[in-house]
XYZ file of N, CA, C and O in Angstrom:
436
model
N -87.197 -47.233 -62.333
C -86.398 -46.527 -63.306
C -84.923 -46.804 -63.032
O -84.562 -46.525 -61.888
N -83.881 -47.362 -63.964
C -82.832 -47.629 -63.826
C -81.821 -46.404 -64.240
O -82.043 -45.669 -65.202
N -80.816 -46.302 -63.483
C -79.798 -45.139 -63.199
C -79.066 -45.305 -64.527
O -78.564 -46.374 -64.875
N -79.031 -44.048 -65.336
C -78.093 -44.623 -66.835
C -76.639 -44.144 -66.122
O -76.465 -43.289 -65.254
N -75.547 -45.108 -66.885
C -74.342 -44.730 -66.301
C -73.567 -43.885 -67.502
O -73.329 -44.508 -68.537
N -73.252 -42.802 -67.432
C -72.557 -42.094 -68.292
C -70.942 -42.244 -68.202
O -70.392 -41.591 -67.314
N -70.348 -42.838 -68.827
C -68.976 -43.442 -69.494
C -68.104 -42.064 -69.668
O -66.874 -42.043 -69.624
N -68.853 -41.035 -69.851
C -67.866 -39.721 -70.158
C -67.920 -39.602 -68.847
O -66.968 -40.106 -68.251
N -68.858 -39.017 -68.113
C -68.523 -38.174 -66.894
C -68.083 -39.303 -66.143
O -67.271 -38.892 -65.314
N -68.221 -40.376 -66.060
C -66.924 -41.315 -65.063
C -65.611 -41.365 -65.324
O -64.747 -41.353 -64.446
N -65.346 -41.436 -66.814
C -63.246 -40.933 -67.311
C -63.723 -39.271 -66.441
O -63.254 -39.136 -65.311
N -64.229 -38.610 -66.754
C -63.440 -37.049 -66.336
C -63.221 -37.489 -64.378
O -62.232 -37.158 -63.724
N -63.929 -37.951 -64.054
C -63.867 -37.848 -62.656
C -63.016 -38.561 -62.035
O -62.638 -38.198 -60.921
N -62.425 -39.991 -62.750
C -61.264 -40.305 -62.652
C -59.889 -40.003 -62.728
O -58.971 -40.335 -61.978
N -59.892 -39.211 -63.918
C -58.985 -37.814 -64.394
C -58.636 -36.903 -63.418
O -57.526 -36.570 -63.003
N -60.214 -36.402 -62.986
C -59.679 -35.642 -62.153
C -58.916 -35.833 -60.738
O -58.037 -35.204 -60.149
N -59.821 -37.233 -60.421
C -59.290 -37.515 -59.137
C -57.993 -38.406 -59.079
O -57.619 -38.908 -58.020
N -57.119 -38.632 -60.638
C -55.845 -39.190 -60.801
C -55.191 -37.755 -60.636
O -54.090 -37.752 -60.086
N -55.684 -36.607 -61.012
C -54.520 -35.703 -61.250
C -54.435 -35.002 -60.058
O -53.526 -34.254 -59.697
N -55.505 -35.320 -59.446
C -55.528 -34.541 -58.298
C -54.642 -35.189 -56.888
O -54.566 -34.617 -55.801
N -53.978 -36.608 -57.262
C -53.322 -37.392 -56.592
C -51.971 -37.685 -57.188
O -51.093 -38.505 -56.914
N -52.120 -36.584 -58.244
C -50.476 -36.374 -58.821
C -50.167 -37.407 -59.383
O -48.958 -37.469 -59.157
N -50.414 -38.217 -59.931
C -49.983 -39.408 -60.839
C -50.330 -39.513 -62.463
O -51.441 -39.426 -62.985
N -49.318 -39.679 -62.965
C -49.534 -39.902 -64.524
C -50.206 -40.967 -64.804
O -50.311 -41.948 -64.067
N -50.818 -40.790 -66.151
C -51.594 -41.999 -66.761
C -50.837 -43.391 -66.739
O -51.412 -44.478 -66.800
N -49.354 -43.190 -66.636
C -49.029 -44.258 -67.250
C -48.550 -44.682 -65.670
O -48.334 -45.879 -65.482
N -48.398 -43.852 -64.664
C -48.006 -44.446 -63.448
C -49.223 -45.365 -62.700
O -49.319 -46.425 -62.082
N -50.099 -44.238 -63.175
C -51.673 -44.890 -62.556
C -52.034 -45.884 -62.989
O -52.626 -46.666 -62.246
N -51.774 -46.244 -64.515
C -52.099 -47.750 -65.123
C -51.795 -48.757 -64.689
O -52.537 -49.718 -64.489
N -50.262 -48.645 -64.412
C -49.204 -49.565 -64.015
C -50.245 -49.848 -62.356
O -50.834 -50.910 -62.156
N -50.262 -48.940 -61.582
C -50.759 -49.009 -59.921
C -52.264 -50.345 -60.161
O -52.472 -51.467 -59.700
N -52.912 -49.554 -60.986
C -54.397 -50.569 -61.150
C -54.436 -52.048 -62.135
O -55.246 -52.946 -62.366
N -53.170 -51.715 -62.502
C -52.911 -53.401 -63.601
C -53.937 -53.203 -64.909
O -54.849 -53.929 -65.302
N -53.561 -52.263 -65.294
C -54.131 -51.979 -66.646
C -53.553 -51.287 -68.139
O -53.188 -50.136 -67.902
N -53.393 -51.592 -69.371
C -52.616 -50.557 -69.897
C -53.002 -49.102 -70.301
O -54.146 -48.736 -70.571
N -52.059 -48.448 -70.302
C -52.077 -46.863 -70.813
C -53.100 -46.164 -71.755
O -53.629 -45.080 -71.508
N -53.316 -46.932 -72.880
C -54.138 -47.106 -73.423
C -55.561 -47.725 -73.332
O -56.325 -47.903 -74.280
N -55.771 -48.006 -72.099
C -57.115 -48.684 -71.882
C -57.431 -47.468 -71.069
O -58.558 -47.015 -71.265
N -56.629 -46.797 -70.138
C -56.949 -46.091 -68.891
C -57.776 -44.975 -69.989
O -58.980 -44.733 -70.070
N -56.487 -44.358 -70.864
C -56.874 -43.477 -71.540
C -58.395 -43.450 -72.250
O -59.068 -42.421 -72.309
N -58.761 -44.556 -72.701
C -60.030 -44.511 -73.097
C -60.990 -44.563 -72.160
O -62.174 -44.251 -72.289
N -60.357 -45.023 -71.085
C -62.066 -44.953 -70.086
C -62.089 -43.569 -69.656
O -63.109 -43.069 -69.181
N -60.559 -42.668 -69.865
C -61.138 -41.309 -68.920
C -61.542 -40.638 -70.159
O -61.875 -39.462 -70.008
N -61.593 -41.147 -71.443
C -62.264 -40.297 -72.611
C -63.376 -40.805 -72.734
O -63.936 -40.228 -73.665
N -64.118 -41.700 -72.236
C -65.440 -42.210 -71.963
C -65.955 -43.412 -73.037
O -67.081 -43.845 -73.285
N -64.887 -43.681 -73.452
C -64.657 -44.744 -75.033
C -64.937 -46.281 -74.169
O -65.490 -47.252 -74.686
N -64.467 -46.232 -72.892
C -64.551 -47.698 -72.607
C -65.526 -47.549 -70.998
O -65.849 -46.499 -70.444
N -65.783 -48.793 -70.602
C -65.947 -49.047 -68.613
C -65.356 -49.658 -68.445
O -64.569 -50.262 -69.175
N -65.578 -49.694 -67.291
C -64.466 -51.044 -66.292
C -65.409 -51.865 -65.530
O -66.601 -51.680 -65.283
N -64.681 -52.731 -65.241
C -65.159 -54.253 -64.261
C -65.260 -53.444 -63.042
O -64.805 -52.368 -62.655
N -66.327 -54.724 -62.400
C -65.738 -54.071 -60.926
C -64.641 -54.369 -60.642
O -64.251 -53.493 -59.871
N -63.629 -55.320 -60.843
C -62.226 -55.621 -60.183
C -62.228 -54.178 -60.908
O -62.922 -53.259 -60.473
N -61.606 -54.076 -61.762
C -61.362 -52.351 -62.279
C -61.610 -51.465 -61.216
O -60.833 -51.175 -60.306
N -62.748 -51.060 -61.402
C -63.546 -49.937 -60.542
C -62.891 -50.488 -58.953
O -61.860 -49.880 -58.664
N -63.150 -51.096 -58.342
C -62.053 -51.567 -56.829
C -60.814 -51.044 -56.928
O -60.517 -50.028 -56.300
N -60.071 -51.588 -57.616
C -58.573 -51.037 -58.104
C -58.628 -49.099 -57.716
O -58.290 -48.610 -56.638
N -58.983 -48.560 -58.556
C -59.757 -47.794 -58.924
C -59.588 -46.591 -57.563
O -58.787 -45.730 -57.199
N -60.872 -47.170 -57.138
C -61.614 -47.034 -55.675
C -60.575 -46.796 -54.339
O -60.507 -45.874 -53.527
N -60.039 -47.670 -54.446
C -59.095 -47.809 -53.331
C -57.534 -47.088 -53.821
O -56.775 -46.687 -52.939
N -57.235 -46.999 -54.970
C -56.003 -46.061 -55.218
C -56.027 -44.682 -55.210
O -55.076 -43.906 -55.120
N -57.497 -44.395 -55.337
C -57.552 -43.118 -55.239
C -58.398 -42.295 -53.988
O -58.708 -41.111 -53.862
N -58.618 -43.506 -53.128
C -59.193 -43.468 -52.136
C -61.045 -42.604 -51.982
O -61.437 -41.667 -51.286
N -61.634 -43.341 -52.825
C -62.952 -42.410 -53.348
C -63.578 -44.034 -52.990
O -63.138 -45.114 -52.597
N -64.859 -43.437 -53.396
C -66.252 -43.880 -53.316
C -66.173 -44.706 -55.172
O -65.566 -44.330 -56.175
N -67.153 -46.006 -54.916
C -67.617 -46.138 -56.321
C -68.612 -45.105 -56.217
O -68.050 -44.356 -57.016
N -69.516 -44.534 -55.918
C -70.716 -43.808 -55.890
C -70.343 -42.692 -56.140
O -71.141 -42.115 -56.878
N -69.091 -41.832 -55.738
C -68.538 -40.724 -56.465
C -68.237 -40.914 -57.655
O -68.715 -40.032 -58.368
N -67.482 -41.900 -58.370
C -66.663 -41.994 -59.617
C -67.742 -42.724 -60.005
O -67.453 -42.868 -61.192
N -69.186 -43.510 -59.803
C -69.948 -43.759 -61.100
C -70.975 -42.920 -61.455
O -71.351 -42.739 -62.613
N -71.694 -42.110 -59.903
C -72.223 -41.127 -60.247
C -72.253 -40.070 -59.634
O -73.297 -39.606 -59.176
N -71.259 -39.589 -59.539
C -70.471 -38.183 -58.609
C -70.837 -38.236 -56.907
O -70.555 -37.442 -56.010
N -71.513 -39.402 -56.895
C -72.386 -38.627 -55.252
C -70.977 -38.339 -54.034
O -70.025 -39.107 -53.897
N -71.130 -37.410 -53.483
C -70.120 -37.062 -52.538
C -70.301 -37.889 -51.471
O -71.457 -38.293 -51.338
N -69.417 -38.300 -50.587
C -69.607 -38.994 -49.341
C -69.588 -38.192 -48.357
O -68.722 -37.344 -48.141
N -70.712 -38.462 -47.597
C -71.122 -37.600 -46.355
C -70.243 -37.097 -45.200
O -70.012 -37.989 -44.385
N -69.662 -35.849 -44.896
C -68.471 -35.785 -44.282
C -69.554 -35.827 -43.031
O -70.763 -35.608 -42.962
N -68.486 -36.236 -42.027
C -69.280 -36.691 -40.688
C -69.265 -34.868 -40.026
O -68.891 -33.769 -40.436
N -69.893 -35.419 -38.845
C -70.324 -34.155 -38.165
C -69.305 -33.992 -37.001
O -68.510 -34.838 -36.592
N -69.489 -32.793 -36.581
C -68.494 -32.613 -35.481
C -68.959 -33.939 -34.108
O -68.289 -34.767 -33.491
N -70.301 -33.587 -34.103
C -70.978 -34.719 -32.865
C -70.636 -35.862 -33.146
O -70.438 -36.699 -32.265
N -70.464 -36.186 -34.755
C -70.209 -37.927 -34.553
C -68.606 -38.235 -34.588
O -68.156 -39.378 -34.668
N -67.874 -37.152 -34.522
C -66.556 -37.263 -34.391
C -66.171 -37.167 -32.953
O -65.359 -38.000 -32.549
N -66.633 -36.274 -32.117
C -66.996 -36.271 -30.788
C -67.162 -37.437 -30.322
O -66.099 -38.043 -30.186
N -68.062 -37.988 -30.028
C -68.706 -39.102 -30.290
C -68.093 -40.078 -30.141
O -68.415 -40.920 -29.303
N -66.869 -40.213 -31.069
C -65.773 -41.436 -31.705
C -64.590 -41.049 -30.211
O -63.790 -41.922 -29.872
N -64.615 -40.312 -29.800
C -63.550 -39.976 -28.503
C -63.577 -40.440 -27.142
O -64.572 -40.602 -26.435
N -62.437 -40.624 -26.874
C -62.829 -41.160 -25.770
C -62.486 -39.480 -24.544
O -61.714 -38.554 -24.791
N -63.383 -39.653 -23.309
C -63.251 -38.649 -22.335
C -61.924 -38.146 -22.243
O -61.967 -37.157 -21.510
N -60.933 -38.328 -22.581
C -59.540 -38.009 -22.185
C -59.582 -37.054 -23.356
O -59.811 -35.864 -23.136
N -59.359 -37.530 -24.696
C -59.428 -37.617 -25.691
C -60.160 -36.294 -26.607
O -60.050 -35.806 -27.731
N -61.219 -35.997 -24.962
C -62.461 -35.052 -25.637
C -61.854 -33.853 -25.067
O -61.734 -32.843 -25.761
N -61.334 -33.904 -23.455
C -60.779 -33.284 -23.000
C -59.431 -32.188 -23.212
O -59.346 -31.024 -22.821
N -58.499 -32.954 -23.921
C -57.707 -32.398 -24.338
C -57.931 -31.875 -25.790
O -57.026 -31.179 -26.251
N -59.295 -32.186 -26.766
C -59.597 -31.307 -27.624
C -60.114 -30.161 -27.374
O -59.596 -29.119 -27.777
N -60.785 -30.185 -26.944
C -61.412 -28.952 -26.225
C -60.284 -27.688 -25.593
O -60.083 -26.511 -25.892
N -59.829 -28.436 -24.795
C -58.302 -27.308 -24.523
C -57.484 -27.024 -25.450
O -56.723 -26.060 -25.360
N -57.535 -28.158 -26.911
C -56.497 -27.457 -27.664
C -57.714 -26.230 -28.613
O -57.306 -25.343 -29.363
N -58.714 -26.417 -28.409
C -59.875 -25.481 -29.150
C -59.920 -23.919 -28.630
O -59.763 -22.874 -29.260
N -60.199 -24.167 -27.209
C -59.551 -23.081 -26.602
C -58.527 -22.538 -26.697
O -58.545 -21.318 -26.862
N -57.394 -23.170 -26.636
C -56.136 -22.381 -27.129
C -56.470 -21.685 -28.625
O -56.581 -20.461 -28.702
N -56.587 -22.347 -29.535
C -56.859 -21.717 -31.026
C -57.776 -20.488 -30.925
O -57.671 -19.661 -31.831
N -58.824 -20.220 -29.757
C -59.552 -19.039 -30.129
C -59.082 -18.324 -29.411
O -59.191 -17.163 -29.806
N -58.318 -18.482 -28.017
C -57.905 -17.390 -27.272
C -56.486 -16.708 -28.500
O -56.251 -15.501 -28.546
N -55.727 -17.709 -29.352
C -54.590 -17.150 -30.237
C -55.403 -16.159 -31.310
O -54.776 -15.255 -31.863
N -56.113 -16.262 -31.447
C -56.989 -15.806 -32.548
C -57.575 -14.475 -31.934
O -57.421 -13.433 -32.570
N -58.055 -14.467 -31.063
C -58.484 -13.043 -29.873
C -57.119 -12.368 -29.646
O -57.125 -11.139 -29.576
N -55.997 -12.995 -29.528
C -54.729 -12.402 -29.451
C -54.883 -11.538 -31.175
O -55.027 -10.317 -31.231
N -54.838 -12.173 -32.100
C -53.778 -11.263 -33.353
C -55.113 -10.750 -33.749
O -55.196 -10.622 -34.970
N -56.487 -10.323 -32.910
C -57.421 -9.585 -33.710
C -57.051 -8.046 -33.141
O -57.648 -7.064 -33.582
């Protein structure tokens, strides 16, 4: 069974995730090499884009194609695999700054 791609809900999610990065249509056009009028129709669901498009896209707004073609969220990592990514020094002095944050927090309760 093939995934239908819906053209509306990919403009709104672009929309949203242009406005949510504070940029106008016409600033954002200019950023992805496209005109004003093209942008506008893909976030009204009138047009798609290429993948060069969708890349552009992708990387200006710093998202997923898999979010903006079909909302999927990207998996926020876990504390362990961020852990994980540290080195012993690294882990060390998180931990003490963790401690500090709950002993401040035991302070203003």
């Amino acid at each position: 069974m093939t995934e239908m791609i819906d053209k509306s809900e990919i403009g709104q999610r672009i929309r949203q995730l242009r406005l949510l990065s504070d940029y106008t249509q016409a600033e954002f056009a200019e950023l992805i090499d496209i005109s004003i009028n093209f942008l506008s129709e893909i976030e009204n669901g009138k047009k798609g884009v290429s993948q060069d498009t969708l890349a552009k896209i992708c990387r200006q707004l710093n998202s997923s194609a898999d979010y903006i073609l079909f909302g999927i969220k990207q998996k926020q990592a876990s504390l362990i695999d961020l852990a994980n990514a540290l080195t012993i020094e690294e882990l060390e002095t998180t931990i003490r700054y963790l401690e500090s944050l709950i002993e401040m927090k035991r302070m203003q309760a």
